[in-house]
PDB file of C-alpha atoms in Angstrom:
ATOM      1  CA  UNK A   1      96.377  99.523  85.452  1.00 88.00           C
ATOM      2  CA  UNK A   2      98.647  98.679  88.344  1.00 91.00           C
ATOM      3  CA  UNK A   3      97.977  99.718  91.909  1.00 94.00           C
ATOM      4  CA  UNK A   4     100.818 100.150  94.387  1.00 96.00           C
ATOM      5  CA  UNK A   5     100.371 100.434  98.126  1.00 95.00           C
ATOM      6  CA  UNK A   6     103.290 101.224 100.406  1.00 95.00           C
ATOM      7  CA  UNK A   7     103.472 100.499 104.102  1.00 95.00           C
ATOM      8  CA  UNK A   8     106.030 100.336 106.878  1.00 96.00           C
ATOM      9  CA  UNK A   9     107.083 103.937 107.297  1.00 94.00           C
ATOM     10  CA  UNK A  10     107.450 105.542 110.701  1.00 97.00           C
ATOM     11  CA  UNK A  11     109.750 107.204 113.195  1.00 97.00           C
ATOM     12  CA  UNK A  12     113.096 105.654 114.048  1.00 97.00           C
ATOM     13  CA  UNK A  13     116.264 106.808 115.760  1.00 97.00           C
ATOM     14  CA  UNK A  14     119.448 107.340 113.799  1.00 98.00           C
ATOM     15  CA  UNK A  15     121.266 104.047 113.397  1.00 97.00           C
ATOM     16  CA  UNK A  16     118.036 102.091 113.448  1.00 98.00           C
ATOM     17  CA  UNK A  17     116.216 100.104 110.775  1.00 98.00           C
ATOM     18  CA  UNK A  18     112.892 100.087 108.974  1.00 98.00           C
ATOM     19  CA  UNK A  19     111.400  97.871 106.293  1.00 98.00           C
ATOM     20  CA  UNK A  20     109.044  99.301 103.721  1.00 98.00           C
ATOM     21  CA  UNK A  21     106.681  97.155 101.685  1.00 98.00           C
ATOM     22  CA  UNK A  22     105.072  97.829  98.331  1.00 97.00           C
ATOM     23  CA  UNK A  23     102.187  95.572  97.358  1.00 95.00           C
ATOM     24  CA  UNK A  24     101.318  95.552  93.662  1.00 93.00           C
ATOM     25  CA  UNK A  25      97.966  94.537  92.224  1.00 90.00           C
ATOM     26  CA  UNK A  26      96.201  94.706  88.889  1.00 86.00           C
ATOM     27  CA  UNK A  27      98.103  94.147  85.648  1.00 81.00           C
ATOM     28  CA  UNK A  28     101.378  93.439  87.373  1.00 77.00           C
ATOM     29  CA  UNK A  29     102.568  91.256  84.486  1.00 73.00           C
ATOM     30  CA  UNK A  30     103.085  94.471  82.514  1.00 73.00           C
ATOM     31  CA  UNK A  31     105.640  95.815  84.953  1.00 78.00           C
ATOM     32  CA  UNK A  32     109.326  95.097  84.432  1.00 88.00           C
ATOM     33  CA  UNK A  33     111.065  97.223  87.032  1.00 95.00           C
ATOM     34  CA  UNK A  34     110.071  98.256  90.534  1.00 95.00           C
ATOM     35  CA  UNK A  35     111.714 101.272  92.058  1.00 96.00           C
ATOM     36  CA  UNK A  36     111.823 103.290  95.242  1.00 98.00           C
ATOM     37  CA  UNK A  37     112.166 107.054  95.217  1.00 98.00           C
ATOM     38  CA  UNK A  38     112.145 109.565  98.030  1.00 98.00           C
ATOM     39  CA  UNK A  39     111.241 113.204  98.283  1.00 97.00           C
ATOM     40  CA  UNK A  40     111.579 115.953 100.844  1.00 91.00           C
ATOM     41  CA  UNK A  41     109.342 119.055 100.736  1.00 88.00           C
ATOM     42  CA  UNK A  42     110.557 121.455  98.067  1.00 91.00           C
ATOM     43  CA  UNK A  43     112.977 118.927  96.585  1.00 92.00           C
ATOM     44  CA  UNK A  44     113.002 116.823  93.465  1.00 92.00           C
ATOM     45  CA  UNK A  45     112.003 113.187  93.807  1.00 95.00           C
ATOM     46  CA  UNK A  46     115.249 111.229  94.190  1.00 97.00           C
ATOM     47  CA  UNK A  47     116.041 107.718  92.974  1.00 98.00           C
ATOM     48  CA  UNK A  48     116.861 105.281  95.759  1.00 98.00           C
ATOM     49  CA  UNK A  49     116.859 101.778  94.302  1.00 98.00           C
ATOM     50  CA  UNK A  50     115.314  99.564  91.638  1.00 97.00           C
ATOM     51  CA  UNK A  51     114.800  95.890  90.938  1.00 95.00           C
ATOM     52  CA  UNK A  52     113.950  93.811  87.891  1.00 92.00           C
ATOM     53  CA  UNK A  53     111.053  91.427  88.540  1.00 86.00           C
ATOM     54  CA  UNK A  54     112.631  88.888  86.231  1.00 84.00           C
ATOM     55  CA  UNK A  55     116.068  87.834  87.352  1.00 82.00           C
ATOM     56  CA  UNK A  56     116.095  90.104  90.375  1.00 85.00           C
ATOM     57  CA  UNK A  57     118.903  92.445  89.309  1.00 93.00           C
ATOM     58  CA  UNK A  58     119.188  95.382  91.690  1.00 96.00           C
ATOM     59  CA  UNK A  59     120.437  98.938  91.384  1.00 97.00           C
ATOM     60  CA  UNK A  60     121.201 101.478  94.109  1.00 98.00           C
ATOM     61  CA  UNK A  61     121.925 105.143  94.510  1.00 98.00           C
ATOM     62  CA  UNK A  62     125.381 105.744  95.959  1.00 97.00           C
ATOM     63  CA  UNK A  63     123.869 107.421  99.013  1.00 96.00           C
ATOM     64  CA  UNK A  64     122.177 104.209 100.153  1.00 98.00           C
ATOM     65  CA  UNK A  65     124.499 101.525  98.816  1.00 97.00           C
ATOM     66  CA  UNK A  66     125.522  99.141 101.579  1.00 97.00           C
ATOM     67  CA  UNK A  67     122.715 100.307 103.889  1.00 98.00           C
ATOM     68  CA  UNK A  68     119.509  99.673 101.920  1.00 98.00           C
ATOM     69  CA  UNK A  69     118.417  96.434 100.285  1.00 98.00           C
ATOM     70  CA  UNK A  70     115.598  95.951  97.806  1.00 97.00           C
ATOM     71  CA  UNK A  71     114.027  92.522  97.467  1.00 95.00           C
ATOM     72  CA  UNK A  72     110.893  90.886  96.124  1.00 93.00           C
ATOM     73  CA  UNK A  73     108.373  88.184  96.847  1.00 92.00           C
ATOM     74  CA  UNK A  74     106.979  87.144  93.471  1.00 88.00           C
ATOM     75  CA  UNK A  75     104.198  85.068  94.981  1.00 90.00           C
ATOM     76  CA  UNK A  76     102.907  88.079  96.897  1.00 92.00           C
ATOM     77  CA  UNK A  77     103.668  90.657  94.174  1.00 91.00           C
ATOM     78  CA  UNK A  78     105.433  92.623  96.855  1.00 94.00           C
ATOM     79  CA  UNK A  79     108.689  94.541  96.871  1.00 95.00           C
ATOM     80  CA  UNK A  80     110.518  95.382 100.066  1.00 97.00           C
ATOM     81  CA  UNK A  81     113.009  98.061 101.025  1.00 98.00           C
ATOM     82  CA  UNK A  82     115.095  97.127 104.035  1.00 98.00           C
ATOM     83  CA  UNK A  83     116.748 100.246 105.404  1.00 98.00           C
ATOM     84  CA  UNK A  84     119.564  99.836 107.919  1.00 98.00           C
ATOM     85  CA  UNK A  85     121.899 102.266 109.631  1.00 98.00           C
ATOM     86  CA  UNK A  86     119.428 105.049 108.988  1.00 98.00           C
ATOM     87  CA  UNK A  87     120.615 108.632 109.044  1.00 97.00           C
ATOM     88  CA  UNK A  88     118.734 111.848 109.707  1.00 96.00           C
ATOM     89  CA  UNK A  89     119.179 112.772 106.050  1.00 95.00           C
ATOM     90  CA  UNK A  90     117.176 109.668 105.052  1.00 97.00           C
ATOM     91  CA  UNK A  91     114.081 111.449 106.363  1.00 97.00           C
ATOM     92  CA  UNK A  92     111.698 111.726 103.407  1.00 97.00           C
ATOM     93  CA  UNK A  93     108.474 110.480 101.931  1.00 97.00           C
ATOM     94  CA  UNK A  94     109.273 107.213 100.183  1.00 98.00           C
ATOM     95  CA  UNK A  95     107.434 106.225  97.029  1.00 98.00           C
ATOM     96  CA  UNK A  96     107.176 102.898  95.287  1.00 97.00           C
ATOM     97  CA  UNK A  97     106.937 102.958  91.496  1.00 97.00           C
ATOM     98  CA  UNK A  98     106.649 100.576  88.556  1.00 95.00           C
ATOM     99  CA  UNK A  99     108.083 100.878  85.061  1.00 94.00           C
ATOM    100  CA  UNK A 100     107.760  98.902  81.829  1.00 92.00           C
ATOM    101  CA  UNK A 101     111.496  98.881  81.085  1.00 91.00           C
ATOM    102  CA  UNK A 102     114.918  99.658  82.498  1.00 89.00           C
ATOM    103  CA  UNK A 103     115.403 102.672  80.257  1.00 91.00           C
ATOM    104  CA  UNK A 104     116.189 105.749  82.384  1.00 94.00           C
ATOM    105  CA  UNK A 105     115.311 103.780  85.517  1.00 95.00           C
ATOM    106  CA  UNK A 106     116.885 106.392  87.797  1.00 96.00           C
ATOM    107  CA  UNK A 107     114.479 109.055  86.522  1.00 95.00           C
ATOM    108  CA  UNK A 108     110.872 109.616  87.592  1.00 95.00           C
ATOM    109  CA  UNK A 109     109.780 109.847  83.968  1.00 95.00           C
ATOM    110  CA  UNK A 110     110.526 106.164  83.416  1.00 95.00           C
ATOM    111  CA  UNK A 111     107.871 105.085  85.906  1.00 96.00           C
ATOM    112  CA  UNK A 112     104.233 104.786  84.970  1.00 95.00           C
ATOM    113  CA  UNK A 113     102.635 103.786  88.263  1.00 95.00           C
ATOM    114  CA  UNK A 114     103.198 105.278  91.710  1.00 97.00           C
ATOM    115  CA  UNK A 115     102.109 104.535  95.226  1.00 97.00           C
ATOM    116  CA  UNK A 116     100.800 107.135  97.619  1.00 96.00           C
ATOM    117  CA  UNK A 117     104.030 107.408  99.597  1.00 96.00           C
ATOM    118  CA  UNK A 118     104.973 106.591 103.165  1.00 97.00           C
ATOM    119  CA  UNK A 119     106.751 108.911 105.586  1.00 97.00           C
ATOM    120  CA  UNK A 120     110.091 107.904 107.064  1.00 98.00           C
ATOM    121  CA  UNK A 121     111.428 110.101 109.835  1.00 97.00           C
ATOM    122  CA  UNK A 122     114.852 109.519 111.354  1.00 97.00           C
ATOM    123  CA  UNK A 123     115.553 111.388 114.566  1.00 96.00           C
ATOM    124  CA  UNK A 124     119.115 112.415 115.221  1.00 87.00           C
TER     125      UNK A 124
END
C-alpha cells in the first residue's frame, strides 16, 4: 500500500501562486508515476500533470502548461505542484495520485493510489 497526503491548498487572488505538496509513504518503490488531478463539484476528475519518479520526465495538460510545474524530492518521497499565474477557473479540489506505469497516465483509471484532496480557491 501507498499513502498519499496532500497539503498546501488555500485561497489566493487571481494572478497569484500556490505550491501543493504530496508526501508519499509505504511501498513507494512500487510507484512509477505521480500525477495531479483536479475536480470541481459535478465534473469529471481532470488530468493536470504527471511525473516519472525515475528520470523525472514531466507531462502537462494544455490548460496549465507554462503556468504549473511538477517536481519531486526523492529523498523526501514528495512531489510538488507549483502553480503560478492562477486563474479563477483553476478553482478545484486537487488530488495527488500514484500509478505503476505510464499507460493511460492522463486517465484516472491508471492510478491506483489517491490522496484525500486539497481545496484550491482562486478569487477573481
